[in-house]
PDB file of C-alpha atoms in Angstrom:
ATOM      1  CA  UNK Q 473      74.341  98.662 128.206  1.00 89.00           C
ATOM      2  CA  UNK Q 474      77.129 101.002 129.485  1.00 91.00           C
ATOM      3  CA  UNK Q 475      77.172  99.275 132.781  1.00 92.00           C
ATOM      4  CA  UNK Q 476      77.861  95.976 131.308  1.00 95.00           C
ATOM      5  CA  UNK Q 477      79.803  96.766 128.474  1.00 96.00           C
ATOM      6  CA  UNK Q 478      83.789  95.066 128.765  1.00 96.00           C
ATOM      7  CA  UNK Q 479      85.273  96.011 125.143  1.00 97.00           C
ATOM      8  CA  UNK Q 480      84.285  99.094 123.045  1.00 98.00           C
ATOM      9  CA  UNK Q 481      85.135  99.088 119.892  1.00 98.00           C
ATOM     10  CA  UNK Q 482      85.200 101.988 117.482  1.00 97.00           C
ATOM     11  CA  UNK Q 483      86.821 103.732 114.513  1.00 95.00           C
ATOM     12  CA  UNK Q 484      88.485 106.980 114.146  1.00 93.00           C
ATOM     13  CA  UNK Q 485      85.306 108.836 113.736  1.00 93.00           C
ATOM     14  CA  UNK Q 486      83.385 107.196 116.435  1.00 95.00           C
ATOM     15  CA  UNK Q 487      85.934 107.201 119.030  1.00 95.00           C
ATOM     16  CA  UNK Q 488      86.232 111.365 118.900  1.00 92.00           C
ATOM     17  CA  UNK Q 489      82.899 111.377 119.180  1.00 92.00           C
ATOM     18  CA  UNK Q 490      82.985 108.613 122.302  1.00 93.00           C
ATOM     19  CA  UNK Q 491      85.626 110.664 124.182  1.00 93.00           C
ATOM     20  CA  UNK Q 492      84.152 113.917 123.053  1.00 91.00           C
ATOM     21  CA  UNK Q 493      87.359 114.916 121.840  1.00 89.00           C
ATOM     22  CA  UNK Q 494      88.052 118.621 121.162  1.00 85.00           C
ATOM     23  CA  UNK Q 495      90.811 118.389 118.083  1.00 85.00           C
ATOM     24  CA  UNK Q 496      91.285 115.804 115.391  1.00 85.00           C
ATOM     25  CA  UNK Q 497      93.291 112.657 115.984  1.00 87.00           C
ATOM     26  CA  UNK Q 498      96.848 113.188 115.200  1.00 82.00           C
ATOM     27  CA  UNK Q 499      98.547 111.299 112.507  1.00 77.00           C
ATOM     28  CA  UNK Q 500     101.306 109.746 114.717  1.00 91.00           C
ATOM     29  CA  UNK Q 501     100.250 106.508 117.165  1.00 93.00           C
ATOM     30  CA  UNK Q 502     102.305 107.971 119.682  1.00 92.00           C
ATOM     31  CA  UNK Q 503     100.019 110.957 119.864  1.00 92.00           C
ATOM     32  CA  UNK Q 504      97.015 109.400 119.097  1.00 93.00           C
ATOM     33  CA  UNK Q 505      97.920 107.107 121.880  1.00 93.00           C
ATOM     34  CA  UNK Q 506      98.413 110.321 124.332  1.00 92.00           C
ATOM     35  CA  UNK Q 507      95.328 111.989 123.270  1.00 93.00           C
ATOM     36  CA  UNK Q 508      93.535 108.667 124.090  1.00 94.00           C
ATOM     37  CA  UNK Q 509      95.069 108.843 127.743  1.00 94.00           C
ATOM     38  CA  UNK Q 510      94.100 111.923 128.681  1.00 93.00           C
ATOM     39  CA  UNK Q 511      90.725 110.773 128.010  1.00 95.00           C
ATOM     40  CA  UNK Q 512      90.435 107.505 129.989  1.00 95.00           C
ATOM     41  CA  UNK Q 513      89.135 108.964 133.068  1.00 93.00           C
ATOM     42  CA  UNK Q 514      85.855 110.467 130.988  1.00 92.00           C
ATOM     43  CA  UNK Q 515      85.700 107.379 129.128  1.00 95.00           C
ATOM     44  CA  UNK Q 516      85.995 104.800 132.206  1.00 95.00           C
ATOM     45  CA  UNK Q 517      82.886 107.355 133.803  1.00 94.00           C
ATOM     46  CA  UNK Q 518      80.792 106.898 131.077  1.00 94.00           C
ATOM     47  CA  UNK Q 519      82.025 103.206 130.433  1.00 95.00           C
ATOM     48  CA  UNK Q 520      82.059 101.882 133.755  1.00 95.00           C
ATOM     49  CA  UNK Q 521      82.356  98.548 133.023  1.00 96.00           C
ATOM     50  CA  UNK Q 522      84.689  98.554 130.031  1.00 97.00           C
ATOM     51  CA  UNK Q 523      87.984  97.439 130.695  1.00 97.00           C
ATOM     52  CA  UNK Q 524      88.994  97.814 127.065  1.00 97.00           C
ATOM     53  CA  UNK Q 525      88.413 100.220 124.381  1.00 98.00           C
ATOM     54  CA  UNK Q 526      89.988  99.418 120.712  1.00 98.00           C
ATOM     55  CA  UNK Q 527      90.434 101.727 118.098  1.00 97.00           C
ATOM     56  CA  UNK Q 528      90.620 100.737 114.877  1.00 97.00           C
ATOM     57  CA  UNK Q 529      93.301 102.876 112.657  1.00 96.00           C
ATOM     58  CA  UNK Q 530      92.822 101.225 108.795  1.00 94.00           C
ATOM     59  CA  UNK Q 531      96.176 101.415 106.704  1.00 94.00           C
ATOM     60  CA  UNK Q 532      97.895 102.275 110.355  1.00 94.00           C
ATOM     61  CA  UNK Q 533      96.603  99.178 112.376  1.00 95.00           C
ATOM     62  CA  UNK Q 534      95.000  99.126 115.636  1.00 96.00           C
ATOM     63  CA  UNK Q 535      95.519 100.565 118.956  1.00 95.00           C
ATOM     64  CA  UNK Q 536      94.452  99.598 122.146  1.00 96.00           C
ATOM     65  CA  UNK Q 537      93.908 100.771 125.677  1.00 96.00           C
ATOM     66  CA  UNK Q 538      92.835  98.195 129.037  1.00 95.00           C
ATOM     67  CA  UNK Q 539      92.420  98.660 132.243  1.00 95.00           C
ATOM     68  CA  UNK Q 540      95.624  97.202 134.788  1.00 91.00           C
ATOM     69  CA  UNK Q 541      94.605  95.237 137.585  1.00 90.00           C
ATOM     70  CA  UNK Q 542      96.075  98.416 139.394  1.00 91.00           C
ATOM     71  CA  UNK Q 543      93.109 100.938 137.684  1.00 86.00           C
ATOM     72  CA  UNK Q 544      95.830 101.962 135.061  1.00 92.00           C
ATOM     73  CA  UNK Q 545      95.734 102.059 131.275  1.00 94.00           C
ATOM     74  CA  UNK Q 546      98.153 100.125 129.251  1.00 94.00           C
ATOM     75  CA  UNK Q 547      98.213 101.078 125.396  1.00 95.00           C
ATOM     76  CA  UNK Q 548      99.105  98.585 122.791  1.00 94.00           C
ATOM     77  CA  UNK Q 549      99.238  99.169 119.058  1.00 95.00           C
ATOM     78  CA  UNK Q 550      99.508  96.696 116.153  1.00 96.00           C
ATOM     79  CA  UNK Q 551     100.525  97.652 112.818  1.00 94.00           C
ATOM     80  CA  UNK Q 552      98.039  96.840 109.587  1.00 94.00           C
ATOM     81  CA  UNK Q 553      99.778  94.112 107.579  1.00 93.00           C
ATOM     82  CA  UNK Q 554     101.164  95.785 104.443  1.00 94.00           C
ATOM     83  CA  UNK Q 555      98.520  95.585 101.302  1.00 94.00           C
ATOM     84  CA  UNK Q 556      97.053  97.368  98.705  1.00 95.00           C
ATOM     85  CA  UNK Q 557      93.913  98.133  99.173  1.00 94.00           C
ATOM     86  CA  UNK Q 558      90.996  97.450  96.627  1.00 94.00           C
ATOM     87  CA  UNK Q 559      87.599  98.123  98.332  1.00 93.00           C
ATOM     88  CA  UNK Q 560      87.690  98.711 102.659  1.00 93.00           C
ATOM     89  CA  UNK Q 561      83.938  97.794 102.627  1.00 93.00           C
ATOM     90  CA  UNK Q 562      83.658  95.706 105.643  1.00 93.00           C
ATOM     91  CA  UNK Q 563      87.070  95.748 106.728  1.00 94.00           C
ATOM     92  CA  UNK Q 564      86.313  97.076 110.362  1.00 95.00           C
ATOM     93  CA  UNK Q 565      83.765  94.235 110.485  1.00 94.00           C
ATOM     94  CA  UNK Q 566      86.447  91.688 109.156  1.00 94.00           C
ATOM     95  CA  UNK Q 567      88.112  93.582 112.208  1.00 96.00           C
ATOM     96  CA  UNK Q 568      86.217  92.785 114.586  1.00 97.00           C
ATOM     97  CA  UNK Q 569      85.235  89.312 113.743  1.00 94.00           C
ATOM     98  CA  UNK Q 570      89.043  88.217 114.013  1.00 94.00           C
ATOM     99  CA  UNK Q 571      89.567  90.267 117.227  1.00 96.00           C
ATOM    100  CA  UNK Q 572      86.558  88.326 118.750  1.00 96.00           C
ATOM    101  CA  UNK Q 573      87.520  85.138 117.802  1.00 94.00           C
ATOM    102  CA  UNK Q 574      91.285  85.323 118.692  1.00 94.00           C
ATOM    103  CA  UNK Q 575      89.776  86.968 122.461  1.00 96.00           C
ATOM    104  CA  UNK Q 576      87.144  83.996 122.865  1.00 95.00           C
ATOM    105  CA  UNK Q 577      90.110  81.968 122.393  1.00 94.00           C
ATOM    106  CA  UNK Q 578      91.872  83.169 124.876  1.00 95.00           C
ATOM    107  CA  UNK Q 579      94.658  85.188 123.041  1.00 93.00           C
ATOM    108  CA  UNK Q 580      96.413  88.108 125.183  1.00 94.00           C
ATOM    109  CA  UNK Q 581      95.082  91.606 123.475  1.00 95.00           C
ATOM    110  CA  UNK Q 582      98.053  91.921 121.367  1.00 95.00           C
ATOM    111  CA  UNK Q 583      97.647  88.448 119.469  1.00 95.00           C
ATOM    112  CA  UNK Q 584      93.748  89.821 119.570  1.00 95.00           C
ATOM    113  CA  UNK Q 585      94.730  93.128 117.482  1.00 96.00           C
ATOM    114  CA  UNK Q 586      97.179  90.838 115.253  1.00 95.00           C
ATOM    115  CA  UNK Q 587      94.311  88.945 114.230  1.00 94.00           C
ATOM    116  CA  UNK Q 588      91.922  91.549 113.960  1.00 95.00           C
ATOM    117  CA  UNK Q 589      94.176  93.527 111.612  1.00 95.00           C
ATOM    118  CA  UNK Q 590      94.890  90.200 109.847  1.00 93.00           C
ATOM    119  CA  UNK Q 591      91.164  89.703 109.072  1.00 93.00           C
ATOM    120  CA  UNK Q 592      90.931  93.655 107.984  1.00 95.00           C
ATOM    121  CA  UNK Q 593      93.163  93.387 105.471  1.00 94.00           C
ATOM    122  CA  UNK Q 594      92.210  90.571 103.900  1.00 92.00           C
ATOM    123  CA  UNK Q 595      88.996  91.764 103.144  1.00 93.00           C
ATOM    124  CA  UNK Q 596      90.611  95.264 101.872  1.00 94.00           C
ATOM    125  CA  UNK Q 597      92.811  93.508  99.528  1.00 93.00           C
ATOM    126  CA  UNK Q 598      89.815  92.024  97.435  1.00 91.00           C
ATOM    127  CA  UNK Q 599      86.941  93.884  95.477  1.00 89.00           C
ATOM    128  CA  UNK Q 600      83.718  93.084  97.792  1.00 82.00           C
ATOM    129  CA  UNK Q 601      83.107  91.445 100.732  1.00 78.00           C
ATOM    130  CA  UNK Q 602      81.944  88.073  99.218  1.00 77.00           C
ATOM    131  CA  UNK Q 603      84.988  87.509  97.365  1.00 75.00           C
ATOM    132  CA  UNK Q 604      87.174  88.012 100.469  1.00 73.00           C
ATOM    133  CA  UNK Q 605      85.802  85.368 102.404  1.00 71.00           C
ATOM    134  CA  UNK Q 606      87.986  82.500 102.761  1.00 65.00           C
ATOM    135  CA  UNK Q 607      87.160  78.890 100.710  1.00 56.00           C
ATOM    136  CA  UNK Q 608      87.235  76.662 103.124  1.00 49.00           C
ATOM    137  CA  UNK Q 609      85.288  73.043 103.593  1.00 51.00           C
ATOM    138  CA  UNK Q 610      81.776  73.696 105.473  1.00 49.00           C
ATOM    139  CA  UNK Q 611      81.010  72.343 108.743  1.00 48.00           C
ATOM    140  CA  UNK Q 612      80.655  68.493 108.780  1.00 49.00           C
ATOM    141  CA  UNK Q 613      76.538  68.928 109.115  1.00 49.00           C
ATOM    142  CA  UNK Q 614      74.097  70.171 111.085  1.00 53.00           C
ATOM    143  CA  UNK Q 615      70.920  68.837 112.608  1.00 58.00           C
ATOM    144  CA  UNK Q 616      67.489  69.994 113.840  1.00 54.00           C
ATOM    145  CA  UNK Q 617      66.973  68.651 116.721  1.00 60.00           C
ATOM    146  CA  UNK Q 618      63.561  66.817 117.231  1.00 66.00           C
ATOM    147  CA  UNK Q 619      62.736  69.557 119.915  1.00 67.00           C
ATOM    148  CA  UNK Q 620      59.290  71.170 119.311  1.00 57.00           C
TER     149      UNK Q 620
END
């Protein structure tokens, strides 16, 4: 899985663990952003595939590192839309979903981490996941096909 892997995606939690890093994330992006750096070159050895790795920062937004065409890491950080939260239950999964769809897409990673944050925050501004989910009109249909 390593060896195929192009995105890695993980929380504050997970992503200390990932880099096996020795001291806490800081508070500030800008050194949360440094401590990520100085971890690349473990985390493109383990990862050898992986040409981005997104961490996901709640109320602070989402920060991002991916590999240059020149073997370099370029950070990128979006800030979290301003809300009040109600319930984060599934937020990180609201995450993702919008940071997948804006990538398959073909948004740029900073539109991808707009959207992703986007999608976060609407779900932590309701109380549970179900009532977060947007009304919209279903699909026009869907058929079985007469395949057996």
């Amino acid at each position: 899985l390593r060896a195929a892997t192009h995105t890695v995606m993980a929380n504050q939690t997970e992503v200390a663990q990932l880099l096996a890093l020795t001291e806490p994330l800081r508070h500030c992006i800008d050194g949360i952003a440094r401590q990520l750096a100085s971890a690349m070159e473990t985390f493109a050895a383990e990862w050898p595939a992986a040409r981005r790795l997104i961490l996901t920062l709640g109320e602070r937004g989402a920060l991002a590192a991916e590999q240059t065409e020149v073997g370099r890491w370029a950070f990128w950080h979006a800030p979290a839309p301003a809300i009040d939260p109600v319930d984060t239950v599934g937020a990180g999964d609201a995450f993702a979903s919008g940071y997948l769809r804006a990538t398959l897409r073909g948004e740029p990673l900073p539109g991808a981490l707009v959207w992703g944050n986007r999608c976060g925050a609407h779900v932590a501004a309701h109380h549970g996941v179900l009532a977060a989910l947007l009304e919209v009109d279903p699909p026009i249909s869907a058929r079985r096909l007469p395949i057996d």
